[in-house]
Amino acid sequence: MDGQGRGHGRFIRHRRAIGQCSGGGAVAARGGSGWTSARGPVHVSGRQEMAGGGTGRDMNITELSERITRGDRRALSRGITLVESSRDDHRAQAAELLDLLRGSGREALRIGLSGTPGVGKSTFIEGFGMYLLDQGKSVAVLAVDPSSARSGGSILGDKTRMERLSRAKGAFIRPSPSQSQLGGVARRSREAVALCEAAGFDVVLIETVGVGQSETMVAEMADLFLLLLAPAGGDELQGVKRGIMEIADLILVNKADGDLKSTAMRTCADYAGALRLLRKRAQDPEGFPKAMTVSALELAGFSEAWGEMCALTQWRRETGHFAARRAEQARYWFGEEVRHALLAQLQNGPARQDMAELAEAVAAGDMAVSAAAREMLSRLGR
């Protein structure tokens, strides 16, 4: 895109910066494998072969970080597997890896995407990703699939649904299980985004499993939040509710093609009217957030939507909102990490036994729930 698309007032000049709205560089070719250990061997097996390669091979976190910054796709995949692991030794290695990559100085445009089931999120991401590749951008897609509450398993079928994009040079697709995390975003998705940034991708797309109030979590790891909706969504306007609408930067009404095109235009107008009723946000210029129509099937509306994303991003960079938002997100995830660590203590050692003991007392009617909770907190404080 040449950035000279239709503008609105003072945002015409921002469209000229479309080519600069995301940082990072081109992704290098895949590097080799094989690891040597400066800290001693780390043996892994089965599904958790992690960053060290195959079973029984050693891992050097420093070398892994260097390979990731060189754009080695295999190293990036292993790094993401490492940060997604819940094992204590892997968590320590993941922290070391993230600390090494923190100084890479690369910055991608992080775009969160959510939408109602069946709205065509995967089709949109594939078409939009191919459009970005045509503009000379490199694209990473972190797709979160819902996990079974019974078995914990996930289909992880996004690479199958995005067949063209998964084979395209300059694109990287990584499906991850949600692991029952609220918001349809895997707990470690934020760390996976940091790895993709360090690998030099220009744009990182974060797809969530569906739409709902808990989906707002994706906004805490994205620079822009897109809400994808279907035509004839009058009932959806009520179902989406205010929480998800308030965090959306762009509402994209998909399937604006064929017989549904006129319906999509009316739906877009409905959402545009609803957005005008929301309270003005400090991080938005005049006219944002806004609703637009796209067609993932006909690849229509992508250039206009990308132009609006770049105009908004450029304005936020110039006004300081972009950096301030990332700093706010870092504080949020620090608090989340501490909370998760405290909750993990309840599942280990003496605390687990105390929990079981007090739970039995509550179940038997010997203690009130609130009294048992206070007792548990007092034992933790000892």
XYZ file of C-alpha atoms in Angstrom:
382
model
C 0.000 0.000 0.000
C 1.324 3.426 -0.939
C -0.269 5.161 2.025
C -2.127 7.650 -0.197
C -5.595 6.136 0.420
C -8.627 8.098 1.396
C -7.894 10.011 4.575
C -9.923 11.920 7.066
C -8.705 15.436 7.796
C -5.433 15.559 9.635
C -4.912 11.792 9.433
C -3.970 11.922 5.764
C -0.371 12.587 6.776
C -0.376 9.531 9.015
C -1.267 7.313 6.076
C 2.028 8.244 4.478
C 3.675 6.400 7.360
C 1.904 3.105 6.687
C 5.156 1.505 5.652
C 6.707 2.484 8.988
C 3.857 1.578 11.335
C 5.582 -1.586 12.530
C 9.155 -2.192 13.513
C 11.404 -5.200 13.106
C 13.226 -6.530 10.117
C 12.897 -9.303 7.608
C 13.069 -12.822 8.910
C 16.278 -14.622 8.094
C 16.456 -18.113 6.653
C 16.279 -21.134 8.901
C 19.508 -21.907 10.651
C 21.015 -25.185 11.694
C 20.481 -27.204 14.823
C 22.601 -28.782 17.495
C 23.250 -27.362 20.888
C 26.141 -27.247 23.318
C 25.678 -26.525 26.963
C 27.578 -23.917 28.907
C 25.505 -24.544 32.022
C 25.440 -28.314 31.971
C 23.095 -30.652 30.117
C 19.351 -30.284 30.150
C 17.722 -33.565 29.229
C 14.268 -33.463 27.768
C 12.053 -36.078 26.252
C 8.873 -36.756 24.339
C 6.579 -33.771 23.737
C 8.802 -31.544 25.854
C 11.936 -31.644 23.758
C 11.979 -27.883 24.209
C 14.677 -25.675 22.853
C 17.376 -28.286 23.045
C 16.384 -30.198 19.942
C 15.726 -33.925 20.090
C 15.620 -36.233 23.039
C 18.750 -36.251 25.139
C 20.338 -33.258 23.430
C 21.775 -30.343 25.359
C 20.602 -26.763 25.333
C 22.463 -23.499 25.556
C 20.064 -20.633 26.232
C 22.515 -18.052 24.955
C 22.861 -19.825 21.626
C 19.098 -20.315 21.433
C 18.560 -16.578 21.864
C 21.124 -15.833 19.152
C 19.428 -18.213 16.740
C 16.051 -16.623 17.449
C 17.387 -13.127 16.742
C 18.807 -14.448 13.463
C 15.290 -15.523 12.474
C 15.778 -19.270 12.845
C 12.213 -20.634 12.691
C 13.110 -23.904 14.356
C 14.737 -22.093 17.259
C 11.708 -19.805 17.549
C 9.367 -22.803 17.734
C 11.528 -24.407 20.400
C 11.684 -21.157 22.331
C 7.892 -20.845 22.327
C 7.556 -24.451 23.492
C 9.973 -23.616 26.299
C 8.036 -20.572 27.522
C 4.755 -22.517 27.347
C 6.093 -25.251 29.632
C 4.991 -25.241 33.274
C 7.961 -27.241 34.568
C 10.005 -25.322 37.134
C 13.341 -25.896 35.377
C 11.861 -24.819 32.044
C 10.353 -21.715 33.625
C 13.809 -20.720 34.887
C 15.294 -21.254 31.418
C 12.418 -19.325 29.821
C 13.066 -16.372 32.142
C 16.740 -16.432 31.146
C 15.841 -16.585 27.459
C 13.407 -13.677 27.703
C 15.952 -11.606 29.594
C 18.549 -12.190 26.869
C 16.088 -11.255 24.125
C 14.842 -8.176 25.947
C 17.739 -6.143 24.598
C 17.129 -7.011 20.945
C 15.608 -3.572 20.354
C 13.049 -4.956 17.902
C 9.423 -3.925 18.036
C 6.580 -5.502 16.107
C 3.052 -4.222 15.749
C 0.976 -6.479 17.987
C -2.588 -6.945 16.755
C -5.131 -8.822 18.849
C -8.115 -10.320 17.028
C -11.332 -11.702 18.415
C -14.746 -12.474 16.991
C -17.875 -14.505 17.328
C -17.621 -18.217 16.435
C -18.059 -18.799 12.702
C -17.320 -15.209 11.751
C -14.317 -16.304 9.690
C -11.368 -15.355 11.898
C -8.991 -17.887 10.353
C -10.041 -16.968 6.808
C -9.568 -13.299 7.617
C -6.158 -13.850 9.190
C -4.962 -15.855 6.208
C -6.154 -13.249 3.714
C -4.894 -10.321 5.787
C -1.592 -12.077 6.403
C -1.102 -12.649 2.678
C -1.922 -8.979 2.074
C 0.729 -7.902 4.594
C 3.278 -10.207 2.959
C 2.545 -8.512 -0.362
C 3.332 -5.193 1.345
C 6.766 -6.497 2.288
C 5.915 -7.264 5.914
C 6.796 -10.435 7.788
C 3.916 -11.898 9.801
C 3.699 -14.163 12.839
C 0.349 -15.641 13.869
C -0.204 -16.905 17.403
C -3.507 -18.775 17.265
C -4.982 -19.974 20.530
C -7.238 -23.031 20.291
C -9.728 -23.987 23.018
C -8.675 -26.818 25.303
C -11.007 -29.559 26.468
C -12.060 -29.087 30.071
C -12.237 -32.884 30.397
C -9.056 -34.110 28.703
C -7.063 -30.880 28.383
C -6.462 -31.594 24.693
C -6.721 -29.217 21.731
C -7.127 -29.765 18.003
C -4.562 -27.067 17.078
C -5.861 -26.954 13.530
C -4.982 -23.395 12.536
C -2.150 -24.439 10.232
C -4.647 -26.629 8.379
C -7.170 -23.806 8.105
C -4.500 -21.324 6.938
C -2.939 -23.518 4.285
C -1.637 -20.764 1.994
C -0.257 -18.596 4.786
C 1.413 -21.525 6.518
C 3.427 -22.223 3.349
C 4.255 -18.590 2.580
C 7.780 -17.302 3.005
C 7.952 -14.636 5.674
C 5.024 -16.070 7.653
C 5.060 -18.091 10.874
C 1.998 -19.750 12.443
C 2.029 -21.165 15.933
C -1.149 -22.725 17.400
C -1.241 -23.066 21.187
C -3.795 -24.565 23.577
C -5.718 -22.133 25.766
C -5.296 -24.536 28.715
C -8.611 -23.295 30.148
C -7.281 -19.763 30.478
C -9.939 -17.060 30.601
C -10.029 -14.817 27.591
C -9.073 -17.560 25.182
C -5.458 -16.476 25.399
C -2.825 -18.894 26.606
C -1.122 -17.600 29.729
C 2.236 -17.515 28.008
C 1.036 -15.931 24.762
C 2.593 -12.626 25.840
C 6.002 -14.270 26.122
C 5.535 -15.938 22.741
C 4.844 -12.477 21.287
C 8.135 -11.226 22.751
C 9.981 -14.092 21.049
C 8.355 -13.320 17.690
C 9.382 -9.677 18.063
C 12.964 -10.673 18.788
C 12.907 -12.926 15.713
C 12.303 -9.828 13.573
C 8.655 -10.132 12.572
C 6.989 -6.872 11.598
C 3.439 -7.813 12.604
C 2.280 -10.320 15.236
C -1.379 -11.386 15.022
C -2.871 -12.871 18.201
C -6.074 -14.800 17.532
C -8.340 -15.770 20.416
C -10.812 -18.637 20.579
C -14.026 -16.613 20.613
C -15.761 -13.532 21.932
C -16.917 -12.682 25.433
C -16.245 -10.453 28.386
C -13.134 -12.447 29.338
C -11.683 -11.853 25.870
C -10.580 -8.427 27.061
C -7.357 -10.056 28.286
C -5.987 -10.012 24.740
C -6.002 -6.216 24.871
C -3.357 -6.424 27.597
C -0.808 -7.832 25.155
C -1.732 -6.056 21.915
C -1.131 -2.586 20.491
C -4.337 -2.755 18.465
C -7.469 -4.784 19.113
C -9.704 -5.840 16.216
C -13.209 -7.180 16.727
C -14.465 -9.256 13.791
C -18.238 -9.559 13.459
C -20.695 -11.031 10.957
C -23.488 -9.270 9.036
C -27.025 -9.179 10.433
C -25.583 -8.994 13.918
C -28.367 -7.116 15.642
C -28.555 -9.735 18.364
C -24.761 -9.878 18.498
C -24.680 -6.182 19.338
C -26.551 -7.062 22.519
C -24.573 -10.250 23.096
C -21.127 -8.705 22.671
C -22.007 -6.175 25.368
C -20.108 -3.133 26.396
C -16.884 -4.588 27.778
C -15.560 -5.980 24.505
C -16.784 -2.937 22.553
C -14.917 -0.532 24.810
C -11.522 -2.082 24.095
C -11.942 -2.463 20.319
C -9.910 -0.109 18.141
C -11.553 -1.305 14.927
C -14.724 -3.304 14.388
C -14.542 -5.200 11.107
C -17.797 -6.580 9.695
C -16.697 -9.599 7.674
C -18.454 -11.385 4.795
C -19.287 -8.118 3.030
C -19.709 -9.892 -0.301
C -22.416 -11.400 -2.480
C -25.929 -11.320 -1.092
C -24.637 -10.285 2.320
C -22.911 -7.108 1.139
C -25.859 -4.771 1.715
C -26.588 -6.432 5.056
C -22.959 -5.985 6.054
C -23.126 -2.281 5.223
C -26.200 -1.841 7.426
C -24.583 -3.812 10.235
C -21.460 -1.667 9.973
C -23.599 1.469 10.267
C -25.284 0.027 13.369
C -21.959 -0.615 15.055
C -20.616 2.782 14.033
C -23.595 4.354 15.768
C -23.036 2.224 18.861
C -19.381 3.253 19.030
C -20.346 6.920 19.072
C -22.257 6.295 22.291
C -19.174 5.036 24.120
C -17.046 7.300 26.273
C -14.123 8.953 24.501
C -10.768 7.279 25.226
C -7.599 9.321 25.732
C -5.577 7.050 23.444
C -7.835 7.661 20.415
C -7.721 10.500 17.869
C -10.910 11.908 16.404
C -12.931 9.268 14.582
C -11.666 6.232 16.522
C -12.695 3.592 17.293
C -14.542 2.940 14.047
C -16.406 0.215 12.172
C -15.526 -0.966 8.654
C -16.530 -3.740 6.270
C -14.193 -6.394 4.868
C -14.507 -9.566 2.841
C -12.035 -12.277 3.689
C -13.426 -14.323 0.801
C -12.896 -11.649 -1.846
C -9.892 -10.069 -0.072
C -11.707 -6.737 -0.076
C -11.278 -3.924 2.421
C -7.849 -5.032 3.638
C -5.970 -1.993 2.343
C -8.478 0.396 3.928
C -8.386 -1.465 7.253
C -4.575 -1.593 7.239
C -4.484 2.123 6.466
C -6.632 2.870 9.508
C -4.469 0.641 11.716
C -1.335 2.439 10.605
C -2.872 5.892 10.985
C -3.960 5.069 14.532
C -0.608 3.502 15.426
C 1.346 6.446 14.054
C -0.797 8.937 16.006
C -0.315 6.977 19.215
C 3.429 6.847 18.693
C 3.641 10.592 18.117
C 1.521 11.424 21.157
C 3.260 8.979 23.530
C 0.213 6.757 24.030
C 1.903 3.801 22.332
C 4.842 3.618 24.766
C 2.640 4.447 27.753
C 0.278 1.602 26.900
C 3.108 -0.905 26.652
C 4.426 0.223 30.034
C 0.951 -0.200 31.519
C 0.726 -3.683 30.039
C 4.091 -4.615 31.576
C 2.780 -3.585 35.014
C -0.370 -5.618 34.459
C 1.520 -8.797 33.550
C 3.884 -8.355 36.494
C 0.849 -8.422 38.788
C -0.562 -11.446 36.955
C 2.719 -13.327 37.296
C 2.812 -12.685 41.053
C -0.823 -13.764 41.445
C -0.274 -16.984 39.515
C 2.838 -17.745 41.571
C 0.898 -17.265 44.811
C -1.893 -19.532 43.580
C 0.677 -22.159 42.585
C 1.857 -22.277 46.208
C -1.534 -23.678 47.174
C -0.875 -26.745 45.010
C 2.464 -27.658 46.551
C 3.839 -28.998 49.825
C 2.205 -28.230 53.186
C -0.198 -25.706 51.661
C -1.808 -28.405 49.564
C -2.365 -30.545 52.643
C -3.802 -27.592 54.571
C -6.156 -26.840 51.701
C -7.393 -30.421 51.622
C -7.869 -30.472 55.402
C -9.838 -27.228 55.505
C -11.869 -28.224 52.434
C -12.962 -31.391 54.230
C -13.972 -29.316 57.243
C -16.057 -27.046 55.032
C -17.642 -30.007 53.225
C -18.543 -31.634 56.544
C -20.148 -28.424 57.794
C -17.636 -27.988 60.628
C -16.396 -24.618 59.348
C -17.880 -21.771 57.388
C -16.306 -21.053 54.011
C -15.159 -17.567 55.026
C -13.684 -18.820 58.308
C -11.802 -21.620 56.541
C -10.444 -19.152 54.002
C -9.180 -16.846 56.759
C -7.552 -19.801 58.487
C -5.823 -20.825 55.261
C -4.496 -17.313 54.721
C -3.198 -17.168 58.295
C -1.338 -20.461 57.790
C 0.240 -19.145 54.594
C 1.428 -16.074 56.461
C 3.320 -18.047 59.076
